[in-house]
Coordinates of C-alpha atoms and ligand atoms in Angstrom, one line a residue:
M1 CA -10.3 -1.0 -19.6
S2 CA -9.7 2.3 -21.2
F3 CA -12.6 4.6 -21.8
N4 CA -13.4 5.7 -25.3
A5 CA -14.6 9.2 -24.9
T6 CA -15.9 9.5 -28.4
T7 CA -18.4 6.7 -28.1
K8 CA -19.7 7.0 -24.5
L9 CA -21.6 9.7 -22.8
C10 CA -20.5 10.3 -19.2
A11 CA -23.4 11.8 -17.4
Q12 CA -23.0 13.5 -14.1
H13 CA -25.5 14.1 -11.3
F14 CA -23.7 15.8 -8.5
Y15 CA -24.3 18.0 -5.6
T16 CA -22.6 21.2 -4.7
T17 CA -22.1 22.0 -1.1
S18 CA -20.2 24.8 0.5
P19 CA -17.3 24.7 1.2
F20 CA -17.0 21.3 -0.4
T21 CA -17.6 20.4 -3.9
S22 CA -19.3 17.1 -3.9
P23 CA -18.9 13.5 -4.9
L24 CA -18.4 12.4 -8.4
R25 CA -21.0 9.8 -7.7
K26 CA -24.1 9.3 -9.8
S27 CA -27.5 7.8 -9.1
T28 CA -27.8 4.6 -11.0
K29 CA -29.7 1.4 -10.6
V30 CA -26.4 -0.3 -9.8
D31 CA -26.0 1.6 -6.6
Q32 CA -29.3 3.0 -5.6
K33 CA -29.0 1.7 -2.1
R34 CA -25.9 3.8 -1.5
S35 CA -25.8 7.2 -0.1
L36 CA -25.4 10.1 -2.6
H37 CA -24.6 12.7 0.0
A38 CA -22.7 10.8 2.5
R39 CA -19.7 13.0 2.3
S40 CA -21.7 16.1 3.2
W41 CA -23.4 14.7 6.2
L42 CA -20.2 13.3 7.5
I43 CA -18.4 16.6 7.4
S44 CA -21.0 18.5 9.4
E45 CA -23.6 17.4 11.9
K46 CA -26.0 19.9 10.2
P47 CA -27.3 19.1 6.8
H48 CA -26.0 21.3 4.1
N49 CA -28.2 23.1 1.6
F50 CA -27.8 21.0 -1.5
T51 CA -28.1 22.3 -4.9
K52 CA -28.7 19.3 -7.2
I53 CA -27.3 19.8 -10.6
N54 CA -28.2 17.2 -13.2
L55 CA -25.6 17.6 -15.9
S56 CA -26.7 14.5 -17.7
Q57 CA -29.7 16.3 -19.1
L58 CA -27.5 19.0 -20.5
F59 CA -25.0 16.6 -21.9
Q60 CA -27.7 14.5 -23.5
T61 CA -28.9 17.4 -25.6
R62 CA -25.5 18.9 -26.3
N63 CA -23.0 16.2 -26.5
R64 CA -24.5 12.8 -26.8
F65 CA -22.0 10.2 -28.0
T66 CA -19.4 12.8 -28.5
E67 CA -17.7 13.9 -25.4
C68 CA -17.2 13.0 -21.8
H69 CA -18.2 15.8 -19.4
C70 CA -17.7 14.1 -16.1
Q71 CA -16.3 16.3 -13.4
R72 CA -12.7 15.6 -12.9
A73 CA -11.1 15.3 -9.6
G74 CA -8.9 18.3 -10.5
D75 CA -11.9 20.4 -11.4
I76 CA -12.8 20.4 -7.7
T77 CA -9.8 22.4 -7.0
N78 CA -10.4 24.7 -9.9
L79 CA -7.1 23.7 -11.4
S80 CA -7.3 23.8 -15.1
H81 CA -6.7 20.7 -17.1
D82 CA -7.4 21.3 -20.7
E83 CA -5.5 18.5 -22.2
T84 CA -7.5 16.2 -24.3
N85 CA -8.2 12.6 -23.4
G86 CA -5.4 10.3 -24.2
T87 CA -2.7 13.0 -24.2
W88 CA -1.5 11.9 -20.8
V89 CA -0.7 8.4 -22.0
K90 CA 1.2 9.7 -25.0
D91 CA 3.1 12.1 -22.8
A92 CA 3.8 9.4 -20.3
M93 CA 5.1 7.0 -22.9
N94 CA 7.3 9.7 -24.4
K95 CA 8.6 10.6 -21.0
A96 CA 9.2 7.0 -20.3
S97 CA 11.2 6.7 -23.5
Q98 CA 13.1 9.9 -22.6
V99 CA 14.0 8.6 -19.2
L100 CA 15.3 5.5 -20.8
G101 CA 17.5 7.6 -22.9
S102 CA 16.2 7.2 -26.4
P103 CA 16.5 9.9 -29.0
N104 CA 13.5 12.0 -30.1
G105 CA 11.3 10.8 -27.3
K106 CA 10.9 7.5 -29.0
S107 CA 12.1 4.3 -27.7
A108 CA 15.1 2.9 -29.5
I109 CA 14.2 -0.6 -28.7
G110 CA 10.6 -0.7 -29.3
F111 CA 9.0 0.9 -26.3
E112 CA 6.2 2.4 -28.3
N113 CA 5.3 -0.9 -29.9
G114 CA 5.9 -2.7 -26.7
S115 CA 7.8 -5.5 -28.4
A116 CA 11.3 -6.5 -27.7
K117 CA 11.4 -8.2 -31.1
H118 CA 10.4 -5.0 -32.8
G119 CA 13.2 -3.4 -30.7
E120 CA 15.8 -5.7 -32.4
E121 CA 14.7 -4.4 -35.8
T122 CA 14.8 -0.7 -34.7
M123 CA 18.3 -1.3 -33.2
R124 CA 19.6 -2.8 -36.4
A125 CA 18.7 0.5 -38.2
M126 CA 20.6 2.6 -35.7
P127 CA 24.0 4.3 -36.1
E128 CA 27.0 2.5 -34.4
P129 CA 27.4 4.8 -31.3
A130 CA 23.7 4.5 -30.5
K131 CA 24.0 0.8 -30.9
D132 CA 26.8 0.6 -28.3
L133 CA 24.7 2.7 -25.9
Q134 CA 21.8 0.5 -26.4
T135 CA 23.8 -2.7 -25.9
K136 CA 25.0 -1.3 -22.6
K137 CA 21.5 -0.5 -21.5
R138 CA 20.4 -4.0 -22.3
R139 CA 23.1 -5.3 -20.0
E140 CA 21.5 -3.2 -17.3
G141 CA 18.2 -4.8 -17.8
S142 CA 16.7 -1.9 -19.6
L143 CA 14.7 -4.2 -21.9
V144 CA 12.8 -5.5 -18.9
E145 CA 12.4 -1.9 -17.7
E146 CA 11.0 -0.8 -21.0
E147 CA 8.5 -3.7 -21.1
A148 CA 7.5 -2.9 -17.5
W149 CA 6.7 0.7 -18.4
R150 CA 4.6 -0.3 -21.4
L151 CA 2.7 -2.8 -19.3
L152 CA 2.2 -0.3 -16.5
I153 CA 0.8 2.2 -18.9
E154 CA -1.5 -0.4 -20.4
S155 CA -2.8 -1.2 -17.0
M156 CA -4.1 2.3 -16.5
V157 CA -7.8 2.7 -15.8
Y158 CA -9.8 5.7 -16.9
Y159 CA -12.9 7.3 -15.4
C160 CA -14.6 9.7 -17.7
G161 CA -11.4 10.1 -19.7
S162 CA -9.0 10.7 -16.8
P163 CA -6.6 8.2 -15.4
V164 CA -7.7 7.1 -11.9
G165 CA -5.7 4.0 -11.2
T166 CA -4.2 0.8 -12.5
I167 CA -5.9 -2.6 -12.9
A168 CA -4.7 -5.3 -10.5
A169 CA -3.8 -7.8 -13.3
N170 CA -3.9 -7.4 -17.0
D171 CA -3.7 -10.8 -18.6
P172 CA -5.7 -10.8 -21.8
L173 CA -5.8 -14.6 -21.8
D174 CA -7.2 -14.9 -18.3
S175 CA -10.9 -16.0 -18.6
N176 CA -11.5 -16.0 -14.8
K177 CA -10.6 -12.5 -13.7
L178 CA -12.5 -12.5 -10.4
N179 CA -11.8 -9.1 -9.0
Y180 CA -8.4 -8.7 -10.6
D181 CA -10.0 -6.4 -13.1
Q182 CA -10.4 -3.8 -10.3
V183 CA -8.2 -1.0 -9.0
F184 CA -7.0 -2.1 -5.6
I185 CA -6.0 0.6 -3.2
R186 CA -2.9 -1.3 -1.9
D187 CA -1.9 -2.5 -5.4
F188 CA -2.0 1.0 -6.7
I189 CA 0.6 2.3 -4.2
P190 CA 3.7 1.1 -6.2
S191 CA 2.0 2.2 -9.5
G192 CA 1.4 5.6 -8.0
I193 CA 4.9 5.9 -6.7
A194 CA 6.4 4.8 -10.0
F195 CA 4.4 7.6 -11.7
L196 CA 5.4 10.1 -9.0
L197 CA 9.0 9.3 -9.4
K198 CA 8.7 9.9 -13.1
G199 CA 7.1 13.2 -12.5
E200 CA 3.6 12.1 -13.6
Y201 CA 1.3 13.4 -11.0
E202 CA -2.1 13.6 -12.4
I203 CA -3.1 9.9 -12.1
V204 CA -2.0 10.0 -8.5
R205 CA -3.9 13.1 -7.7
N206 CA -7.0 11.7 -9.4
F207 CA -6.7 8.4 -7.5
I208 CA -6.4 10.2 -4.2
L209 CA -9.4 12.5 -4.8
H210 CA -11.7 9.8 -6.3
T211 CA -11.0 7.3 -3.6
L212 CA -11.6 10.0 -1.1
Q213 CA -15.1 10.4 -2.5
L214 CA -15.6 6.6 -2.0
Q215 CA -14.6 6.8 1.6
S216 CA -17.9 8.3 2.7
W217 CA -20.2 5.9 1.0
E218 CA -22.8 4.1 3.0
K219 CA -21.6 0.5 3.1
T220 CA -23.4 -2.3 4.8
M221 CA -23.2 -6.0 5.1
D222 CA -26.3 -7.7 6.4
C223 CA -27.6 -4.4 7.9
H224 CA -24.3 -3.6 9.6
S225 CA -22.1 -0.7 8.7
P226 CA -18.4 -0.4 9.4
G227 CA -16.8 2.9 10.5
Q228 CA -17.2 5.9 8.3
G229 CA -13.5 6.4 7.5
L230 CA -13.1 3.0 5.9
M231 CA -11.5 3.1 2.5
P232 CA -12.5 0.5 -0.1
A233 CA -10.2 -2.5 -0.9
S234 CA -10.8 -1.9 -4.6
F235 CA -13.1 -0.2 -7.1
K236 CA -14.2 -0.7 -10.6
V237 CA -15.2 1.7 -13.3
R238 CA -18.5 0.4 -14.7
T239 CA -20.3 1.5 -17.8
V240 CA -24.0 1.3 -17.2
P241 CA -27.0 2.4 -19.2
L242 CA -28.1 5.9 -18.4
D243 CA -31.5 6.0 -16.6
G244 CA -34.3 6.8 -19.0
D245 CA -32.2 6.7 -22.1
E246 CA -31.5 3.4 -23.8
N247 CA -29.0 5.0 -26.2
A248 CA -26.7 6.5 -23.6
T249 CA -24.3 5.1 -21.0
E250 CA -22.6 6.6 -18.1
E251 CA -19.6 5.5 -16.0
V252 CA -19.8 4.9 -12.3
L253 CA -17.2 4.1 -9.7
D254 CA -18.2 1.0 -7.9
P255 CA -16.2 0.3 -4.7
D256 CA -15.9 -2.9 -2.7
F257 CA -15.4 -2.3 1.0
G258 CA -15.2 -6.0 1.7
E259 CA -18.9 -6.6 1.3
A260 CA -18.2 -8.6 -1.9
A261 CA -14.6 -9.7 -1.2
I262 CA -13.9 -13.3 -0.5
G263 CA -14.3 -13.7 3.3
R264 CA -16.0 -10.3 3.7
V265 CA -13.0 -8.7 5.3
A266 CA -12.7 -4.9 5.7
P267 CA -9.4 -3.7 4.3
V268 CA -7.8 -1.9 7.2
D269 CA -4.7 -1.2 5.3
S270 CA -6.4 0.8 2.5
G271 CA -6.8 4.0 4.5
L272 CA -3.3 3.8 5.9
W273 CA -1.8 3.4 2.4
W274 CA -3.9 6.2 1.2
I275 CA -2.4 8.6 3.8
I276 CA 1.1 7.3 2.9
L277 CA 0.5 7.9 -0.8
L278 CA -0.9 11.4 -0.1
R279 CA 2.2 12.4 1.7
A280 CA 4.4 11.0 -1.1
Y281 CA 2.4 12.9 -3.6
G282 CA 3.1 16.2 -1.8
K283 CA 6.7 15.4 -1.3
C284 CA 7.4 14.4 -4.9
S285 CA 5.2 16.9 -6.7
G286 CA 5.7 19.8 -4.3
D287 CA 2.0 20.4 -4.7
L288 CA 0.7 20.7 -1.1
S289 CA -2.6 22.1 -2.2
V290 CA -4.1 18.6 -2.4
Q291 CA -3.3 17.7 1.2
E292 CA -4.4 21.1 2.4
R293 CA -7.9 20.9 0.9
I294 CA -10.6 20.8 3.5
D295 CA -12.2 17.6 2.2
V296 CA -8.7 15.9 2.1
Q297 CA -8.0 17.0 5.7
T298 CA -11.5 15.7 6.7
G299 CA -10.6 12.4 4.9
I300 CA -7.4 12.1 6.9
K301 CA -9.2 12.8 10.1
M302 CA -11.9 10.2 9.4
I303 CA -9.3 7.5 8.9
L304 CA -7.5 8.6 12.1
K305 CA -10.6 8.7 14.2
L306 CA -11.3 5.1 13.1
C307 CA -7.8 4.0 14.0
L308 CA -7.6 5.9 17.3
A309 CA -11.0 5.1 18.6
D310 CA -11.1 3.8 22.1
G311 CA -11.9 0.2 22.5
F312 CA -11.4 -2.6 25.0
D313 CA -7.8 -3.1 24.1
M314 CA -4.9 -2.8 26.5
F315 CA -2.3 -2.5 23.8
P316 CA -1.5 0.5 21.6
T317 CA -1.4 -1.7 18.6
L318 CA -4.4 -1.8 16.2
L319 CA -6.7 -4.8 16.8
V320 CA -7.9 -6.3 13.5
T321 CA -9.4 -9.4 12.1
D322 CA -7.6 -12.0 9.9
G323 CA -7.1 -11.0 6.3
S324 CA -7.4 -7.2 6.7
C325 CA -4.3 -6.3 4.7
M326 CA -2.2 -7.6 1.8
I327 CA -2.8 -11.1 3.3
D328 CA -6.5 -11.0 2.7
R329 CA -7.4 -14.6 3.5
R330 CA -7.3 -16.5 6.7
M331 CA -3.7 -17.0 7.7
G332 CA -3.8 -16.7 11.5
I333 CA -2.8 -13.1 11.6
H334 CA -5.9 -11.7 13.5
G335 CA -5.1 -9.7 16.5
H336 CA -2.2 -7.3 16.2
P337 CA -0.3 -8.3 13.0
L338 CA 2.9 -6.5 12.4
E339 CA 2.0 -5.4 8.8
I340 CA -0.9 -3.4 10.1
Q341 CA 1.1 -1.9 13.0
A342 CA 3.9 -0.8 10.7
L343 CA 1.4 0.8 8.3
Y344 CA -0.5 2.4 11.2
Y345 CA 2.7 3.9 12.6
S346 CA 3.7 5.1 9.2
A347 CA 0.2 6.7 8.5
L348 CA 0.3 8.4 11.9
M349 CA 3.7 9.9 11.1
C350 CA 2.6 11.0 7.7
A351 CA -0.7 12.4 8.9
R352 CA 1.0 14.3 11.7
E353 CA 3.1 16.0 9.1
M354 CA 0.1 16.9 6.9
L355 CA -2.7 17.8 9.3
T356 CA -3.2 21.6 9.4
P357 CA -3.2 22.7 13.1
E358 CA -6.5 24.2 14.0
D359 CA -8.7 24.3 17.1
G360 CA -10.7 21.3 16.1
S361 CA -7.8 19.0 15.5
A362 CA -5.7 19.7 18.7
D363 CA -7.1 16.6 20.5
L364 CA -6.5 14.5 17.5
I365 CA -2.9 15.6 17.1
R366 CA -2.3 15.0 20.8
A367 CA -3.8 11.5 20.5
M368 CA -1.7 10.7 17.5
H369 CA 1.4 11.9 19.2
N370 CA 0.8 9.8 22.3
R371 CA -0.1 6.8 20.2
L372 CA 3.1 7.1 18.1
I373 CA 5.2 6.9 21.3
A374 CA 3.2 4.1 22.9
L375 CA 3.2 2.1 19.6
S376 CA 6.9 2.4 18.9
F377 CA 7.7 1.4 22.5
H378 CA 5.4 -1.6 22.4
I379 CA 6.7 -2.9 19.0
R380 CA 10.4 -2.2 19.7
E381 CA 10.2 -3.9 23.1
Y382 CA 7.9 -6.7 22.7
Y383 CA 7.9 -7.7 19.0
W384 CA 11.7 -7.8 18.7
V385 CA 13.6 -11.1 18.6
D386 CA 17.2 -11.9 18.1
M387 CA 19.5 -14.5 19.7
K388 CA 19.7 -12.6 22.9
K389 CA 16.0 -12.1 23.2
L390 CA 15.2 -15.6 22.3
N391 CA 17.5 -16.8 25.0
E392 CA 15.6 -14.5 27.5
I393 CA 12.3 -15.9 26.4
Y394 CA 13.7 -19.5 26.7
R395 CA 14.3 -18.8 30.3
Y396 CA 11.1 -16.9 31.1
K397 CA 9.3 -17.5 34.3
T398 CA 5.6 -17.8 33.8
E399 CA 2.4 -16.9 35.7
E400 CA 3.9 -13.7 37.1
Y401 CA 1.1 -11.7 38.7
S402 CA 2.5 -8.2 39.3
Y403 CA 3.1 -4.8 37.8
D404 CA 6.8 -5.5 37.4
A405 CA 6.4 -8.9 35.6
V406 CA 9.2 -9.6 33.2
N407 CA 7.1 -11.9 31.1
K408 CA 4.2 -9.5 30.8
F409 CA 2.2 -11.5 28.3
N410 CA 2.8 -14.8 30.0
I411 CA 4.6 -16.4 27.1
Y412 CA 5.4 -20.1 27.7
P413 CA 8.9 -20.8 26.5
D414 CA 7.8 -24.0 24.8
Q415 CA 6.2 -21.7 22.2
I416 CA 9.6 -21.0 20.7
P417 CA 9.4 -23.1 17.5
S418 CA 12.2 -25.5 16.8
W419 CA 12.7 -24.0 13.3
L420 CA 13.5 -20.7 14.9
V421 CA 16.1 -22.1 17.3
D422 CA 18.2 -23.2 14.3
W423 CA 17.2 -20.4 11.9
M424 CA 18.0 -17.3 13.9
P425 CA 21.4 -16.1 12.7
P426 CA 24.0 -15.0 15.3
K427 CA 23.9 -11.5 13.8
G428 CA 20.5 -10.1 12.9
G429 CA 17.0 -10.2 14.2
F430 CA 13.4 -9.3 13.3
L431 CA 10.0 -8.2 14.5
I432 CA 7.7 -11.1 15.1
G433 CA 4.4 -11.3 13.2
N434 CA 2.0 -10.9 16.1
L435 CA 1.7 -10.6 19.9
Q436 CA -1.3 -11.6 22.0
P437 CA -1.7 -12.8 25.6
A438 CA 0.3 -16.0 25.9
H439 CA 1.0 -16.0 22.2
M440 CA 3.9 -14.9 20.0
D441 CA 3.6 -15.6 16.3
F442 CA 7.3 -16.1 15.5
R443 CA 6.9 -16.1 11.8
F444 CA 8.9 -13.6 9.8
F445 CA 6.6 -11.3 7.7
S446 CA 8.5 -9.3 5.1
L447 CA 6.2 -6.4 4.6
G448 CA 5.8 -5.6 8.3
N449 CA 9.6 -5.8 8.8
L450 CA 10.5 -3.7 5.8
W451 CA 7.9 -1.1 6.5
S452 CA 9.0 -0.8 10.1
I453 CA 12.4 0.2 8.7
V454 CA 10.9 2.6 6.2
S455 CA 8.6 4.3 8.8
S456 CA 11.3 4.3 11.6
L457 CA 9.1 2.2 13.8
A458 CA 12.1 0.0 14.3
T459 CA 15.2 1.5 15.9
T460 CA 18.3 2.1 13.7
N461 CA 20.0 -1.0 15.2
Q462 CA 16.9 -3.1 14.7
S463 CA 16.6 -1.9 11.1
H464 CA 20.2 -2.9 10.4
A465 CA 19.6 -6.2 12.1
I466 CA 16.6 -6.9 9.9
L467 CA 18.7 -6.3 6.8
D468 CA 21.4 -8.5 8.3
L469 CA 18.9 -11.3 8.7
I470 CA 17.7 -10.9 5.1
E471 CA 21.3 -11.2 3.9
A472 CA 22.0 -14.1 6.2
K473 CA 18.8 -16.0 5.2
W474 CA 19.0 -15.0 1.5
S475 CA 18.4 -18.6 0.3
D476 CA 15.2 -18.8 2.4
L477 CA 13.8 -15.3 1.9
V478 CA 15.0 -14.4 -1.6
A479 CA 16.1 -17.7 -3.2
G480 CA 14.7 -17.7 -6.8
M481 CA 12.6 -14.6 -6.5
P482 CA 12.3 -11.8 -3.9
L483 CA 10.5 -11.9 -1.5
K484 CA 8.9 -14.4 0.7
I485 CA 5.7 -12.9 2.0
C486 CA 6.4 -14.8 5.3
Y487 CA 8.7 -17.5 6.6
P488 CA 8.2 -20.3 7.2
A489 CA 5.0 -21.8 5.7
L490 CA 2.3 -23.4 7.8
E491 CA 2.3 -27.1 7.2
G492 CA 0.3 -30.2 8.1
Q493 CA -2.1 -29.9 11.0
E494 CA -1.1 -26.3 11.6
W495 CA -2.1 -25.4 8.0
R496 CA -5.4 -27.3 8.4
I497 CA -6.3 -25.5 11.6
I498 CA -5.0 -22.0 11.0
T499 CA -5.9 -21.6 7.3
G500 CA -9.1 -23.8 7.5
S501 CA -7.5 -26.1 4.9
D502 CA -7.3 -23.3 2.4
P503 CA -6.3 -24.9 -1.0
K504 CA -5.0 -21.5 -2.2
N505 CA -2.7 -21.1 0.8
T506 CA -1.0 -24.5 0.7
P507 CA 2.5 -24.6 2.1
W508 CA 5.0 -22.4 0.2
S509 CA 2.3 -20.9 -2.0
Y510 CA 0.5 -17.6 -2.1
H511 CA 0.2 -16.0 1.3
N512 CA 1.6 -19.1 3.0
G513 CA 5.3 -18.7 2.3
G514 CA 4.9 -17.7 -1.4
S515 CA 7.3 -15.2 -3.0
W516 CA 5.9 -11.9 -4.1
P517 CA 7.9 -9.8 -6.5
T518 CA 6.0 -6.6 -5.6
L519 CA 7.8 -6.6 -2.2
L520 CA 11.0 -5.6 -4.0
W521 CA 10.1 -1.9 -3.8
Q522 CA 9.6 -1.9 -0.1
L523 CA 12.9 -3.8 0.2
T524 CA 14.6 -1.2 -1.9
V525 CA 13.3 1.8 0.1
A526 CA 14.4 0.1 3.3
C527 CA 17.9 -0.7 1.9
I528 CA 18.5 2.8 0.6
K529 CA 17.3 4.3 3.9
M530 CA 19.8 2.2 5.8
N531 CA 22.5 3.0 3.2
R532 CA 22.8 -0.5 2.0
P533 CA 21.5 -0.4 -1.6
E534 CA 23.7 -3.3 -2.6
I535 CA 21.2 -5.7 -1.0
A536 CA 18.4 -4.4 -3.2
E537 CA 20.6 -4.4 -6.3
R538 CA 21.3 -8.1 -5.7
A539 CA 17.6 -8.8 -5.4
I540 CA 16.9 -6.9 -8.6
E541 CA 19.4 -9.1 -10.4
V542 CA 17.5 -12.1 -9.3
V543 CA 14.2 -10.6 -10.5
E544 CA 15.6 -9.6 -13.9
K545 CA 16.7 -13.2 -14.6
R546 CA 13.2 -14.4 -15.1
I547 CA 10.3 -12.1 -14.4
S548 CA 9.7 -10.9 -17.9
A549 CA 10.0 -14.4 -19.4
D550 CA 7.6 -15.6 -16.7
K551 CA 5.1 -12.8 -17.7
W552 CA 5.3 -10.8 -14.4
P553 CA 3.5 -13.2 -12.1
E554 CA 1.6 -12.2 -9.0
Y555 CA 3.6 -14.7 -6.8
Y556 CA 5.8 -17.8 -7.0
D557 CA 5.5 -21.1 -5.2
T558 CA 7.8 -23.6 -3.5
K559 CA 10.4 -23.1 -0.8
S560 CA 12.9 -21.6 -3.2
A561 CA 10.4 -19.9 -5.5
R562 CA 11.1 -22.1 -8.4
F563 CA 7.6 -22.3 -9.9
I564 CA 5.2 -19.6 -11.0
G565 CA 2.4 -19.6 -8.4
K566 CA -0.3 -22.3 -9.0
Q567 CA -3.1 -19.7 -9.2
A568 CA -0.9 -16.7 -9.8
R569 CA -2.2 -14.0 -12.1
L570 CA 0.1 -13.1 -14.9
Y571 CA 0.9 -9.4 -15.8
Q572 CA 0.2 -8.5 -12.2
T573 CA 0.5 -4.8 -12.1
W574 CA 2.1 -4.4 -8.7
S575 CA 4.8 -6.9 -9.6
I576 CA 5.5 -4.6 -12.6
A577 CA 5.3 -1.4 -10.7
G578 CA 7.3 -2.8 -7.7
Y579 CA 10.1 -3.5 -10.1
L580 CA 10.0 -0.1 -11.7
V581 CA 10.0 1.7 -8.3
A582 CA 13.0 -0.3 -7.2
K583 CA 14.8 0.5 -10.5
L584 CA 14.0 4.2 -10.3
L585 CA 15.1 4.5 -6.7
L586 CA 18.4 2.8 -7.3
Q587 CA 19.0 5.1 -10.2
N588 CA 18.3 8.1 -8.1
P589 CA 18.5 7.1 -4.4
E590 CA 17.8 10.7 -3.2
L591 CA 14.2 10.2 -4.3
A592 CA 13.7 7.5 -1.7
K593 CA 13.6 10.2 1.0
T594 CA 10.2 11.1 -0.2
L595 CA 8.9 7.7 0.9
W596 CA 10.4 7.2 4.3
S597 CA 10.0 8.9 7.7
E598 CA 12.9 10.0 9.8
E599 CA 12.9 9.0 13.4
D600 CA 11.3 11.6 15.6
P601 CA 13.7 12.9 18.3
E602 CA 10.8 13.2 20.8
I603 CA 9.9 9.6 20.2
I604 CA 13.6 8.5 20.7
N605 CA 13.6 10.4 23.9
A606 CA 10.4 9.0 25.2
F607 CA 11.6 5.5 24.3
N608 CA 14.9 6.0 26.2
C609 CA 13.0 7.2 29.2
M610 CA 10.7 4.2 29.2
I611 CA 13.5 1.6 29.0
D612 CA 15.8 3.5 31.5
P613 CA 14.0 5.3 34.3
A614 CA 17.3 6.8 35.5
N615 CA 17.6 8.4 32.1
A616 CA 14.0 9.6 32.4
R617 CA 14.8 11.3 35.7
R618 CA 17.9 12.9 34.3
K619 CA 16.1 14.1 31.2
R620 CA 13.1 15.3 33.2
G621 CA 15.4 17.3 35.3
R622 CA 16.6 18.9 32.2
K623 CA 13.0 19.6 31.3
V624 CA 13.3 17.7 28.1
L625 CA 10.4 15.3 28.7
K626 CA 7.3 17.1 29.8
K627 CA 4.7 14.3 29.5
T628 CA 4.1 11.0 31.1
Y629 CA 3.2 8.3 28.7
I630 CA 1.2 5.3 29.9
I631 CA 1.7 2.1 28.1
Ligands
GLC701 C1 -4.8 -10.8 -3.6 C2 -3.8 -10.3 -2.6 C3 -4.1 -8.9 -2.3 C4 -4.1 -8.0 -3.5 C5 -5.2 -8.6 -4.5 C6 -5.2 -7.9 -5.8 O1 -6.0 -10.9 -3.1 O2 -3.8 -11.1 -1.5 O3 -3.1 -8.4 -1.4 O4 -4.5 -6.7 -3.2 O5 -4.9 -10.0 -4.8 O6 -3.9 -8.0 -6.4

């Protein structure tokens, strides 16, 4: 995937607008239907005066086949980056080696050659004390860690010589790559965080700024366009012939907003993850200039406007179609799936921190604030199940027509599945997968539950209870490989109806109860936040037993995760990055703070007022709560 700057010419047609420097997009036959100046017309109602600069002409005469002169994301900010292509990788590898403690910036056990076998040879040639040190590190799984760093670095994707992301899967022997040769927004998050935690910021900044440019593209499917703030699910760097010159090529970023994806689903989670990563970038690097940029602020607002738009819904949760997140195929999660709600809440929290207060954003900030309160109340109250709550549901009266109905969503007690009656531990609980009128999806979805802890969508007690449940149900949720994407699997007639007889989502495979190693990083952040890192440590031990030998699969199959997934990709980048993030965080738990959100006292207060009106009156008397929130 890497770009060889000495053999390709990167041409650049771009527009300059004031105050925004424009997209890195170029006009090519590949994308001639797409808008070149989408960003500019979205930012302002009035058209800007464009000055079109065709740099390709200049490059053709001056630099053909020698250098890449594409505008870099960093150039937009006028930051100077004069390092030559490829330096970053070398630096990163050296730093990776240093972090792993090898002398002279070189890996003592073969990091630079990426071979554990080579590492054996290197170790034999080492002095005794160094050998002892290395032996200890091996015990700690450092061999796996070193391999993971090498694989992560090899998965990096370049655009005009600069790193912009990581490829989804990098198995050289895979002949049917589908879209796994693309940079997925959601898949890049653990990669980006691994780089951030290591102090490598450039790739993350480039990713943030390049994907921002993609956000504004005109995207259509059968003449219909989704909302303007939508972020793509993935993008690919393509090398295409340069118009009018058969000897030259240029690189283009080609996004997929769902118009090519299997099932044609818009990735609702992409924009939410983008905001979360942007905040993590600022926290880790201390560089707030990226989030303060006008185009980045506009990008945040566009995502928020899309998510906060009024609709027909009575609930504060985000209404989405099936497959609009990590589970990107039909799995019966349409409606208000927990994963999207947790990411939504998290993105609102992060955006609220990052939005610059100005006249134009006051309404948006108010809307966000109100939504945060309503959303947390709704999820904490109505999505939560534990033994006590299950027993309440079991005794629900139905068909209550009134404002003070207890069973607001008219849930029929018969819906409580028999597996849950036996499965729910006496200590512990979790947030259910989805809530609709007369329907509770009682499946346990790992990402939604973990991210509810990380974002403080769940209360402190609920967060502990979720971890209690994971511990109590270890043999179901972790078993041979952390972590089940959901539990339990849909089987038989249910599988036929809900998945549409999807052969990839057969019981205990892929999205239907498969085990996904990437979820280890979210588990680790959640455990560290709740001061229970030993749970994540235990999970890492399970991972280290086999993931490297299994070639870093995308997912595992069977109830206890015994087999590598039937259609799982190998060398799946987010399995690799998820492991690295977990390791880095456990080595330095303080860093995890950059990834979570603390509970907002105003939200706690509003929540208390809602569940206890007496409390509300008392608090109001003390002038603590000034607003009324309608749920
Ligand atoms: C699968 C997963 C999706 C992931 C993609 C690339 O489609 O379901 O979550 O982003 O592969 O790895």
